[in-house]
Amino acid sequence: MKKIIIFLAIIVGLFAAIALVTNMQNSQKAEGNKFEKDELHPATVEILDDPNYQNVILPEELENKLEDKEDITVYFYSSTCPHCKETTPVLAPLAEEMGVEMVQYNVLEFEQGWTDYQIEATPTLIHFENGEEVDRVVGSQPEEEFRSFFEENVK
C-alpha cells in the first residue's frame, strides 16, 4: 500500500511540475504582447508569432476610431475558433494583396466585442464607414466572397 501511495504522489508531483513549467512558458511568451494583457489564453499565445495575426486592434483603439468617424475594416476572430483558423490564412494575405487595411479584434481576449459589435459567430468581417457599420460577412467563406466584400466596400 505504501508503494502505491508513493507512486501516486510522484505522478501527482510530475503533473504539477509540468503544469507549472507550461504556465511559466506561456507567461514568458505573453510578456510584452500586443494585446497588452498580463495573461493570455493558451490558444492566443500559440498565434502570437503567426504572421497572419499581427494587425491587432485593442478595444479602446477601435472605439476611438469609430467615435472619430473613421473608415475601418475589422476582422473579429477567436483564437480557439476552428473556422477562424481556416479563414485567417486566406483572408489576411488577401487583404494585404488588395491593399486593404484590415485590423484584427480577438473576441477571446476581449469578450466585450461580442456585445459591443453584435458578433454572433466568428469569424466576422465588418466594414465601417464614418464610424457606422456598412456591411458584414459572417462565417467561413470562399476567397471570392471576401474579395467581393473588399471590392464593394473598401474604396
mmCIF file of C-alpha atoms in Angstrom:
data_model
loop_
_atom_site.group_PDB
_atom_site.id
_atom_site.type_symbol
_atom_site.label_atom_id
_atom_site.label_comp_id
_atom_site.label_asym_id
_atom_site.label_seq_id
_atom_site.Cartn_x
_atom_site.Cartn_y
_atom_site.Cartn_z
ATOM 1 C CA MET A 1 0.000 0.000 0.000
ATOM 2 C CA LYS A 2 2.902 2.341 0.806
ATOM 3 C CA LYS A 3 4.352 1.796 -2.654
ATOM 4 C CA ILE A 4 1.060 2.781 -4.313
ATOM 5 C CA ILE A 5 0.814 5.983 -2.260
ATOM 6 C CA ILE A 6 4.428 6.882 -3.070
ATOM 7 C CA PHE A 7 3.858 6.106 -6.744
ATOM 8 C CA LEU A 8 0.688 8.275 -6.837
ATOM 9 C CA ALA A 9 2.495 11.121 -5.043
ATOM 10 C CA ILE A 10 5.269 11.008 -7.645
ATOM 11 C CA ILE A 11 2.763 11.073 -10.506
ATOM 12 C CA VAL A 12 0.825 13.991 -8.974
ATOM 13 C CA GLY A 13 4.121 15.811 -8.406
ATOM 14 C CA LEU A 14 5.159 15.291 -12.039
ATOM 15 C CA PHE A 15 1.827 16.612 -13.336
ATOM 16 C CA ALA A 16 2.104 19.636 -11.038
ATOM 17 C CA ALA A 17 5.650 20.315 -12.282
ATOM 18 C CA ILE A 18 4.565 20.017 -15.918
ATOM 19 C CA ALA A 19 1.651 22.400 -15.301
ATOM 20 C CA LEU A 20 3.954 24.889 -13.579
ATOM 21 C CA VAL A 21 6.535 24.798 -16.375
ATOM 22 C CA THR A 22 3.848 25.177 -19.050
ATOM 23 C CA ASN A 23 2.302 28.109 -17.214
ATOM 24 C CA MET A 24 5.715 29.785 -16.850
ATOM 25 C CA GLN A 25 6.474 29.292 -20.547
ATOM 26 C CA ASN A 26 3.123 30.800 -21.565
ATOM 27 C CA SER A 27 3.711 33.748 -19.226
ATOM 28 C CA GLN A 28 7.132 34.353 -20.748
ATOM 29 C CA LYS A 29 5.728 34.216 -24.279
ATOM 30 C CA ALA A 30 2.920 36.594 -23.303
ATOM 31 C CA GLU A 31 5.297 39.216 -21.867
ATOM 32 C CA GLY A 32 5.059 42.485 -23.772
ATOM 33 C CA ASN A 33 2.367 41.102 -26.080
ATOM 34 C CA LYS A 34 0.401 43.275 -28.479
ATOM 35 C CA PHE A 35 -2.808 42.579 -26.523
ATOM 36 C CA GLU A 36 -1.342 44.498 -23.571
ATOM 37 C CA LYS A 37 -2.591 41.846 -21.134
ATOM 38 C CA ASP A 38 -0.671 40.099 -18.370
ATOM 39 C CA GLU A 39 -2.230 36.712 -19.120
ATOM 40 C CA LEU A 40 -3.401 35.346 -22.446
ATOM 41 C CA HIS A 41 -5.426 32.277 -23.319
ATOM 42 C CA PRO A 42 -3.036 29.465 -24.401
ATOM 43 C CA ALA A 43 -4.611 29.460 -27.890
ATOM 44 C CA THR A 44 -3.721 33.140 -28.260
ATOM 45 C CA VAL A 45 -0.160 32.503 -27.092
ATOM 46 C CA GLU A 46 0.146 29.930 -29.903
ATOM 47 C CA ILE A 47 -0.599 32.546 -32.594
ATOM 48 C CA LEU A 48 1.493 35.425 -31.229
ATOM 49 C CA ASP A 49 4.207 34.862 -33.842
ATOM 50 C CA ASP A 50 1.883 33.841 -36.694
ATOM 51 C CA PRO A 51 2.282 36.430 -39.482
ATOM 52 C CA ASN A 52 -1.450 36.220 -40.237
ATOM 53 C CA TYR A 53 -2.360 37.586 -36.785
ATOM 54 C CA GLN A 54 -0.195 40.682 -36.496
ATOM 55 C CA ASN A 55 -2.556 43.602 -37.196
ATOM 56 C CA VAL A 56 -4.263 43.528 -33.796
ATOM 57 C CA ILE A 57 -6.505 46.339 -32.623
ATOM 58 C CA LEU A 58 -7.355 46.865 -28.978
ATOM 59 C CA PRO A 59 -10.929 47.657 -27.891
ATOM 60 C CA GLU A 60 -10.101 51.246 -26.912
ATOM 61 C CA GLU A 61 -8.372 51.884 -30.248
ATOM 62 C CA LEU A 62 -11.340 50.574 -32.217
ATOM 63 C CA GLU A 63 -13.779 52.564 -30.120
ATOM 64 C CA ASN A 64 -11.736 55.741 -30.689
ATOM 65 C CA LYS A 65 -11.577 55.204 -34.441
ATOM 66 C CA LEU A 66 -15.335 54.685 -34.642
ATOM 67 C CA GLU A 67 -16.003 57.738 -32.442
ATOM 68 C CA ASP A 68 -13.734 59.747 -34.761
ATOM 69 C CA LYS A 69 -15.940 58.520 -37.642
ATOM 70 C CA GLU A 70 -13.065 56.786 -39.409
ATOM 71 C CA ASP A 71 -13.479 54.157 -42.091
ATOM 72 C CA ILE A 72 -12.147 50.818 -40.864
ATOM 73 C CA THR A 73 -12.409 47.132 -41.747
ATOM 74 C CA VAL A 74 -12.359 44.816 -38.733
ATOM 75 C CA TYR A 75 -11.890 41.062 -38.644
ATOM 76 C CA PHE A 76 -13.397 39.635 -35.443
ATOM 77 C CA TYR A 77 -11.937 36.238 -34.604
ATOM 78 C CA SER A 78 -11.335 33.894 -31.708
ATOM 79 C CA SER A 79 -8.046 32.095 -31.164
ATOM 80 C CA THR A 80 -9.947 28.876 -30.421
ATOM 81 C CA CYS A 81 -12.325 29.049 -33.412
ATOM 82 C CA PRO A 82 -11.635 26.311 -35.986
ATOM 83 C CA HIS A 83 -13.377 28.344 -38.714
ATOM 84 C CA CYS A 84 -11.111 31.315 -37.940
ATOM 85 C CA LYS A 85 -8.065 29.072 -38.218
ATOM 86 C CA GLU A 86 -9.226 28.171 -41.741
ATOM 87 C CA THR A 87 -10.256 31.687 -42.719
ATOM 88 C CA THR A 88 -7.368 33.801 -41.430
ATOM 89 C CA PRO A 89 -4.672 32.276 -43.701
ATOM 90 C CA VAL A 90 -6.921 33.133 -46.667
ATOM 91 C CA LEU A 91 -8.258 36.491 -45.515
ATOM 92 C CA ALA A 92 -5.118 38.165 -44.116
ATOM 93 C CA PRO A 93 -2.989 37.662 -47.265
ATOM 94 C CA LEU A 94 -5.946 38.658 -49.467
ATOM 95 C CA ALA A 95 -6.395 41.930 -47.580
ATOM 96 C CA GLU A 96 -2.681 42.631 -47.916
ATOM 97 C CA GLU A 97 -2.697 41.744 -51.612
ATOM 98 C CA MET A 98 -5.651 44.093 -52.236
ATOM 99 C CA GLY A 99 -4.156 46.910 -50.167
ATOM 100 C CA VAL A 100 -6.928 46.745 -47.570
ATOM 101 C CA GLU A 101 -6.051 47.923 -44.068
ATOM 102 C CA MET A 102 -7.802 45.197 -42.072
ATOM 103 C CA VAL A 103 -7.397 45.186 -38.300
ATOM 104 C CA GLN A 104 -7.970 42.111 -36.164
ATOM 105 C CA TYR A 105 -10.030 42.016 -32.970
ATOM 106 C CA ASN A 106 -9.677 38.923 -30.781
ATOM 107 C CA VAL A 107 -13.030 38.292 -29.058
ATOM 108 C CA LEU A 108 -11.474 35.526 -26.963
ATOM 109 C CA GLU A 109 -9.217 38.052 -25.253
ATOM 110 C CA PHE A 110 -11.690 40.958 -25.365
ATOM 111 C CA GLU A 111 -15.098 39.395 -24.793
ATOM 112 C CA GLN A 112 -16.907 42.735 -24.748
ATOM 113 C CA GLY A 113 -16.565 42.690 -28.545
ATOM 114 C CA TRP A 114 -19.331 40.086 -28.754
ATOM 115 C CA THR A 115 -21.930 42.511 -27.398
ATOM 116 C CA ASP A 116 -20.370 45.820 -28.459
ATOM 117 C CA TYR A 117 -20.473 44.822 -32.144
ATOM 118 C CA GLN A 118 -23.288 42.245 -32.086
ATOM 119 C CA ILE A 119 -20.956 39.415 -33.069
ATOM 120 C CA GLU A 120 -22.958 36.198 -33.246
ATOM 121 C CA ALA A 121 -20.245 33.924 -34.628
ATOM 122 C CA THR A 122 -16.619 34.008 -35.604
ATOM 123 C CA PRO A 123 -15.124 34.754 -37.982
ATOM 124 C CA THR A 124 -16.958 38.005 -38.721
ATOM 125 C CA LEU A 125 -15.668 40.707 -41.060
ATOM 126 C CA ILE A 126 -17.224 44.179 -40.710
ATOM 127 C CA HIS A 127 -16.562 47.339 -42.679
ATOM 128 C CA PHE A 128 -17.352 50.664 -41.009
ATOM 129 C CA GLU A 129 -17.645 53.994 -42.797
ATOM 130 C CA ASN A 130 -17.891 57.264 -40.899
ATOM 131 C CA GLY A 131 -17.925 55.168 -37.730
ATOM 132 C CA GLU A 132 -21.044 53.213 -38.769
ATOM 133 C CA GLU A 133 -21.348 49.618 -39.924
ATOM 134 C CA VAL A 134 -21.864 49.350 -43.679
ATOM 135 C CA ASP A 135 -21.587 45.617 -44.314
ATOM 136 C CA ARG A 136 -20.529 42.345 -42.708
ATOM 137 C CA VAL A 137 -19.678 38.785 -43.673
ATOM 138 C CA VAL A 138 -20.183 36.069 -41.067
ATOM 139 C CA GLY A 139 -18.558 32.657 -41.048
ATOM 140 C CA SER A 140 -16.069 30.871 -43.241
ATOM 141 C CA GLN A 141 -16.423 31.899 -46.866
ATOM 142 C CA PRO A 142 -14.600 31.181 -50.085
ATOM 143 C CA GLU A 143 -11.865 33.649 -51.023
ATOM 144 C CA GLU A 144 -14.076 35.053 -53.793
ATOM 145 C CA GLU A 145 -16.670 36.157 -51.230
ATOM 146 C CA PHE A 146 -14.068 38.121 -49.260
ATOM 147 C CA ARG A 147 -12.628 39.585 -52.458
ATOM 148 C CA SER A 148 -16.105 40.799 -53.468
ATOM 149 C CA PHE A 149 -16.651 42.225 -49.975
ATOM 150 C CA PHE A 150 -13.436 44.235 -50.220
ATOM 151 C CA GLU A 151 -14.165 45.378 -53.792
ATOM 152 C CA GLU A 152 -17.690 46.528 -52.886
ATOM 153 C CA ASN A 153 -16.977 48.146 -49.533
ATOM 154 C CA VAL A 154 -13.373 49.256 -49.265
ATOM 155 C CA LYS A 155 -12.552 52.038 -51.665
#
